[in-house]
Coordinates of C-alpha atoms in Angstrom, one line a residue:
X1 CA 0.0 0.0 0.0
X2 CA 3.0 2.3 1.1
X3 CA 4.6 2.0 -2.5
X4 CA 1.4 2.7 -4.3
X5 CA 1.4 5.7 -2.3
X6 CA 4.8 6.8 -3.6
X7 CA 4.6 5.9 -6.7
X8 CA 1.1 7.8 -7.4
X9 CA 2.6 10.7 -5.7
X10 CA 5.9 10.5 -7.9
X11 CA 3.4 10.3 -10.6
X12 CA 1.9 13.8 -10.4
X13 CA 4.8 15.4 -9.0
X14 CA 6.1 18.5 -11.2
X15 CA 9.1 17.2 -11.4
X16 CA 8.2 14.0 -13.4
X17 CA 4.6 15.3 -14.7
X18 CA 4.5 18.4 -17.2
X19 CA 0.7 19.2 -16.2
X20 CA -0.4 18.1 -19.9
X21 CA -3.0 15.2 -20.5
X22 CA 0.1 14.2 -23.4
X23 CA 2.5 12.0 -21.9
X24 CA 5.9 13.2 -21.9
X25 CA 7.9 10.4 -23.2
X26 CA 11.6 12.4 -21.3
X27 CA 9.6 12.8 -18.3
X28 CA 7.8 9.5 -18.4
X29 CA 11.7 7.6 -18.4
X30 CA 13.1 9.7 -15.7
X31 CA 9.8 8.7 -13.9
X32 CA 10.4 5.1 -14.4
X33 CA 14.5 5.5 -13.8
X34 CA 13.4 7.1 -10.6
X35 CA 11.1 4.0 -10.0
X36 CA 13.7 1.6 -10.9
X37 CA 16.4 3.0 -9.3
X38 CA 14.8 3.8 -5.8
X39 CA 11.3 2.8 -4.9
X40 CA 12.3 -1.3 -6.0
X41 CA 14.9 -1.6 -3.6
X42 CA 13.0 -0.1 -1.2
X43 CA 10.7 -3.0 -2.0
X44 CA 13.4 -5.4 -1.8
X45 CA 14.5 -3.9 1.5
X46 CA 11.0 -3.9 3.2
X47 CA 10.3 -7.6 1.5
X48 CA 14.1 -8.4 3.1
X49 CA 13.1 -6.9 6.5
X50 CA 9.5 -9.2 6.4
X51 CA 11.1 -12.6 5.8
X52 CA 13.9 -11.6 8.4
X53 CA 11.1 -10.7 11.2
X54 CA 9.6 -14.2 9.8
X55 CA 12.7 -16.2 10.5
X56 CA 13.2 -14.3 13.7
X57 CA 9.2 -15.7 14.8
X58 CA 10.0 -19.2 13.5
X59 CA 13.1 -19.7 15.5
X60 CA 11.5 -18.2 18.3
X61 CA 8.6 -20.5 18.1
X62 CA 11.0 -23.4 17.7
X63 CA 12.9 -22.5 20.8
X64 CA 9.6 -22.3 22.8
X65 CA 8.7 -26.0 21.7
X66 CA 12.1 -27.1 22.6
X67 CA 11.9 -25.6 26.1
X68 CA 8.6 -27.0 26.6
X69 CA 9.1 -30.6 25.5
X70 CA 11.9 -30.8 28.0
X71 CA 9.7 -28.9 30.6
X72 CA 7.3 -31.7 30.4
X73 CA 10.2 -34.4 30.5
X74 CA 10.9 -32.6 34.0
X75 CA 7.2 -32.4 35.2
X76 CA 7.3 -36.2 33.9
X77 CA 10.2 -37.0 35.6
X78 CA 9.0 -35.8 39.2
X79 CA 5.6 -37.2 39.1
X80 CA 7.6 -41.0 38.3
X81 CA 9.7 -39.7 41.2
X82 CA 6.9 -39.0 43.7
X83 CA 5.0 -42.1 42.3
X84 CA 7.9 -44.0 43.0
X85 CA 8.3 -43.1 46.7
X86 CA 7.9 -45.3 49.5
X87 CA 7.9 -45.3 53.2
X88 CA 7.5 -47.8 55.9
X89 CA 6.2 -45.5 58.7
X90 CA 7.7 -45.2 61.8
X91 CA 4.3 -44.7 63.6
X92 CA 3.0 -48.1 62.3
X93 CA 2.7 -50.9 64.1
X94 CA 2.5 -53.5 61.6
X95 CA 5.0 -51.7 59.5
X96 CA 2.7 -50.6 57.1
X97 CA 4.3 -49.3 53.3
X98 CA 2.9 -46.5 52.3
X99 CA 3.6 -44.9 48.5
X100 CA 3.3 -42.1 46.3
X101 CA 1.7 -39.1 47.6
X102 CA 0.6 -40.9 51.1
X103 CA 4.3 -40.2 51.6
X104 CA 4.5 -36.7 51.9
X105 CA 1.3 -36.8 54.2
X106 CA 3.5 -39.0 56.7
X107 CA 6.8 -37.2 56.4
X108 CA 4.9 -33.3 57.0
X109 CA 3.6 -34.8 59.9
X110 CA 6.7 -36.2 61.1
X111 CA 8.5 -33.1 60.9
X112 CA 6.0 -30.8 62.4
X113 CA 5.9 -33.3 65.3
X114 CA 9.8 -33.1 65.2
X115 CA 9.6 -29.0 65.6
X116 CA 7.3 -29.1 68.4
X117 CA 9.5 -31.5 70.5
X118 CA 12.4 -29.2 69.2
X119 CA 10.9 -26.0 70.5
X120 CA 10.4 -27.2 73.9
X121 CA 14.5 -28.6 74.3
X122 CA 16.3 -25.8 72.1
X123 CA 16.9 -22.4 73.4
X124 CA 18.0 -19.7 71.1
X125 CA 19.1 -16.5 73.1
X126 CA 16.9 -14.2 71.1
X127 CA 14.7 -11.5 71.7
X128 CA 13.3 -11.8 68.0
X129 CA 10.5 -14.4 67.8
X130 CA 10.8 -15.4 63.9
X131 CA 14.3 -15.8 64.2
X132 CA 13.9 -17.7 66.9
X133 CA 11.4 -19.8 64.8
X134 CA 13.5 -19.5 61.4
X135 CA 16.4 -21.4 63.3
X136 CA 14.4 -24.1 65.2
X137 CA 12.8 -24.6 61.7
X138 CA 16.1 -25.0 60.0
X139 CA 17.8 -27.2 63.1
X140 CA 14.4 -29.1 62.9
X141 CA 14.9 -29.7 59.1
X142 CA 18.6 -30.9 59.2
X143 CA 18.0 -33.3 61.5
X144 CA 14.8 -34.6 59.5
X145 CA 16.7 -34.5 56.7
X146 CA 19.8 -36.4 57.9
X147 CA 18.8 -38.3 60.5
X148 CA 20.2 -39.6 63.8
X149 CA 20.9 -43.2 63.0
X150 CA 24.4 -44.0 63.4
X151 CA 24.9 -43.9 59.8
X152 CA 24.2 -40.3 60.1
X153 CA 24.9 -38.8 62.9
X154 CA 28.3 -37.6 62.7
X155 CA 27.1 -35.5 59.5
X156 CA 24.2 -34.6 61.0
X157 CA 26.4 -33.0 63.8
X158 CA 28.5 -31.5 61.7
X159 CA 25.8 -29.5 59.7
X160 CA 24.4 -28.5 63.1
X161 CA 27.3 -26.9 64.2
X162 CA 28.2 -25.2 61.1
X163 CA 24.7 -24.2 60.7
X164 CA 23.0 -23.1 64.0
X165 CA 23.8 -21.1 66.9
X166 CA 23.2 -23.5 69.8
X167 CA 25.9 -24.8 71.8
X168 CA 28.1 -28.6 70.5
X169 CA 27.7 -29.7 74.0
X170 CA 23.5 -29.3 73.9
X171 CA 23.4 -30.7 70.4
X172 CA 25.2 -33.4 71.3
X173 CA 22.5 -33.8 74.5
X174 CA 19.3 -33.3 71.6
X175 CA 20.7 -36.0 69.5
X176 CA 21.2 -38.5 72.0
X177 CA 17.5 -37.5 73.6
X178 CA 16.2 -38.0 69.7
X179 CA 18.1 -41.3 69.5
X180 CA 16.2 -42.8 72.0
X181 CA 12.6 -42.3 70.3
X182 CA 12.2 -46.0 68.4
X183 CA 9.8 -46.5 65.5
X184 CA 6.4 -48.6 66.7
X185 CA 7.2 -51.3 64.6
X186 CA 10.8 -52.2 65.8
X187 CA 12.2 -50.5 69.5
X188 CA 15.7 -50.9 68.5
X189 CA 15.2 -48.7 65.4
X190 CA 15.4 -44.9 65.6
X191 CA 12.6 -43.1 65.1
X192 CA 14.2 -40.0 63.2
X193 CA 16.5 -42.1 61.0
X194 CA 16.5 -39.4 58.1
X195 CA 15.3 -39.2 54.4
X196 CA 18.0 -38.1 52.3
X197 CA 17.5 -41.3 50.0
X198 CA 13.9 -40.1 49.3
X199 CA 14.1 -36.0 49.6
X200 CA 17.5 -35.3 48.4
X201 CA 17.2 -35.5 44.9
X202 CA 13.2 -34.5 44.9
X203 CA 14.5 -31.1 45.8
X204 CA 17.2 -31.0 43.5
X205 CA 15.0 -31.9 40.8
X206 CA 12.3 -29.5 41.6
X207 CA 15.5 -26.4 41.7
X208 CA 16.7 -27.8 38.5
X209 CA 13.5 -27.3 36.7
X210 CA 12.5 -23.8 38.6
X211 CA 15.9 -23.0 37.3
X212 CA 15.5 -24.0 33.9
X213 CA 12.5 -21.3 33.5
X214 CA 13.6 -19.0 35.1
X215 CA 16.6 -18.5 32.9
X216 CA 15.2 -19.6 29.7
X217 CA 15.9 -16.3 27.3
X218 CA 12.6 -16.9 25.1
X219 CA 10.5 -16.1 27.4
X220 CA 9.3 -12.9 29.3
X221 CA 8.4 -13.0 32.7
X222 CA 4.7 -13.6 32.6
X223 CA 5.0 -16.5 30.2
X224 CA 8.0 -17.8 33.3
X225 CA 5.2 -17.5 35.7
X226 CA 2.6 -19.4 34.0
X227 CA 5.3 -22.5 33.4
X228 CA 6.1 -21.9 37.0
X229 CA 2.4 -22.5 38.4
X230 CA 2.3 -25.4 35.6
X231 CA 5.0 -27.1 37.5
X232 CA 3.3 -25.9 41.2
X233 CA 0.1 -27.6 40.3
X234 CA 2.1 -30.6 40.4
X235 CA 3.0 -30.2 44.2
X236 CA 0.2 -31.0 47.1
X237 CA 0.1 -28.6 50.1
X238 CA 2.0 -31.4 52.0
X239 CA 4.6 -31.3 49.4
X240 CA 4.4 -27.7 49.7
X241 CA 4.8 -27.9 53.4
X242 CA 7.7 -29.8 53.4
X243 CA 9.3 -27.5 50.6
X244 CA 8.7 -24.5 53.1
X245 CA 10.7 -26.3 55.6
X246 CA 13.4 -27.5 53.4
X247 CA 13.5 -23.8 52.0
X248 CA 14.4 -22.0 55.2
X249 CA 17.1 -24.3 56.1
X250 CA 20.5 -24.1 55.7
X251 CA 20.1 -26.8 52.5
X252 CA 17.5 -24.5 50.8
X253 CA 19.4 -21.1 51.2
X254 CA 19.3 -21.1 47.4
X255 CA 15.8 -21.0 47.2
X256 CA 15.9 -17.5 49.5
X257 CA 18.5 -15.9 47.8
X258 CA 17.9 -12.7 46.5
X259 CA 19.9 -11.0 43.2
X260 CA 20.0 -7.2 42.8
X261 CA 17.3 -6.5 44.8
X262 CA 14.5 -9.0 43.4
X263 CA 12.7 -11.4 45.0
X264 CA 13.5 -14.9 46.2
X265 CA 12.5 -18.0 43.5
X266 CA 9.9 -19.0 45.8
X267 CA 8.3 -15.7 46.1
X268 CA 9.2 -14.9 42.4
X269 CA 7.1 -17.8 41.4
X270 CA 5.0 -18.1 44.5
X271 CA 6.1 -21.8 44.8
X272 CA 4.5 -22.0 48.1
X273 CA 0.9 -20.4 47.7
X274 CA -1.1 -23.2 48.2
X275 CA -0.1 -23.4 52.2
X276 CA -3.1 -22.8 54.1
X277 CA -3.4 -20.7 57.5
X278 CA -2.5 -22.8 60.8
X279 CA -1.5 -26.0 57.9
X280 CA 1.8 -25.9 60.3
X281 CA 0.5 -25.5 63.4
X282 CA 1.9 -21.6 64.8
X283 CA 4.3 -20.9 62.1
X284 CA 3.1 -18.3 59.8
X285 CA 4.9 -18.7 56.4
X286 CA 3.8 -15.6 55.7
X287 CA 5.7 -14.1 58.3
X288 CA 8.5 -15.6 56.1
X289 CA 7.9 -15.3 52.4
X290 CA 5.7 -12.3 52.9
X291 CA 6.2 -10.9 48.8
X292 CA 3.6 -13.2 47.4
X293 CA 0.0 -13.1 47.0
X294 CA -1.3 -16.3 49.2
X295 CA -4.4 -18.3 47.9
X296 CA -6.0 -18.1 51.1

């Protein structure tokens, strides 16, 4: 439309048009030297500039197609993962195996149970209340985590000392105290024996693919969020819950990092929305991860 524009205007300019009804045959060939000469590459340019923006689309498109089939691969590979879990509860008397999701019902359980015992043994000097929760939740998360079987407790010690402000001498006392809770089903196995087997690379997995959108390139932020909630759907509250607790520990400070200002992945992506009030007991995660607009 643009060219036809020019060249119509060209047309009845004085400078190519003599005013007569005659044609000018001089006038008429500079008018189509003129056309020639600079309105066709102008074609060729715009026409260059169109297939360009094309190819730019079409390798956009392709690069959104790639990111999502390996998404979908992740989100694959965590349901197989959470399908795949198993458990033989420690509050069972008859041992009883529970899988898949059941899981994650057991274990939040297990470690809200371990945070109350915890707050009534560990004294933090501080006149702060959620600090004084933030480090009973991350002392109660490394020792759920890692355990107090004698497989583990030399690393669980070793994390506690590195990682919380309590005295060696009183973690030493707590461990010993935890050792001697035994499962229903067997007294001479510890109770809190740890889940690193199951949790450890459930985490990592669910970093890895938080990760993955958040620094895809292709993709503005909006279209980031939307995969993010994709892959959040995926997660139950008791997943959630335990993700809370695995975040604010000294294991999950990646996930509380902030960069120039911005806010954490989990508040980013509001990874943890789906927690509902008094879900763990006194602890507000609000109080917490309070840049993030909460379902309830």
């Amino acid at each position: 439309m643009a060219g036809v524009i020019c060249i119509v205007y060209f047309a009845f300019n004085p400078s190519f048009n003599d005013g007569n009804k005659i044609i000018n045959p001089e006038l008429a060939s500079n008018f189509g030297s003129f056309i020639s000469g600079i309105i066709g590459p102008l074609f060729t340019l715009v026409g260059f500039l169109l297939l360009y923006q094309t190819i730019l689309e079409q390798r956009k498109q392709f690069n959104i197609q790639q990111f999502e089939s390996k998404l979908f691969e992740l989100i694959r590979y965590h349901r197989e993962n959470v399908n795949e879990t198993t458990y033989i509860s420690s509050s069972s008397k008859e041992k009883e195996v529970l899988r898949g999701r059941e899981v994650f019902i057991e274990l939040k359980k297990q470690c809200l149970d371990l945070y109350k015992i915890l707050k009534e043994k560990v004294h933090i000097e501080s006149s702060d209340n959620k600090n004084t929760v933030s480090q009973i939740i991350n002392i109660t998360y490394l020792i759920f985590f890692l355990g107090v079987s004698a497989r583990t407790i030399e690393t669980t010690k070793e994390q506690l000392y590195k990682n919380s402000e309590i005295k060696k001498d009183e973690i030493d006392k707590l461990i010993e105290e935890l050792r001697e809770i035994k499962t229903r089903y067997n007294d001479k196995i510890v109770f809190y024996r740890g889940h690193q087997s199951k949790l450890g690379y459930y985490f990592r997995h669910i970093y890895r693919t938080i990760k993955y959108i958040d620094e895809c390139p292709y993709l503005d932020f909006q279209q980031k969020k939307s995969y993010a909630k994709m892959y959040r759907a995926q997660l139950t509250t008791y997943e959630q819950a335990l993700f809370f607790f695995n975040s604010m520990s000294s294991l999950g400070k990646p996930w509380r990092e902030k960069k120039e200002n911005k806010k954490c992945l989990i508040e980013k992506y509001e990874l943890i929305k789906n927690i509902p009030p008094r879900f763990l007991g006194e602890i507000n995660v609000k109080d917490f991860y309070s840049e993030m607009e909460y379902e309830f």
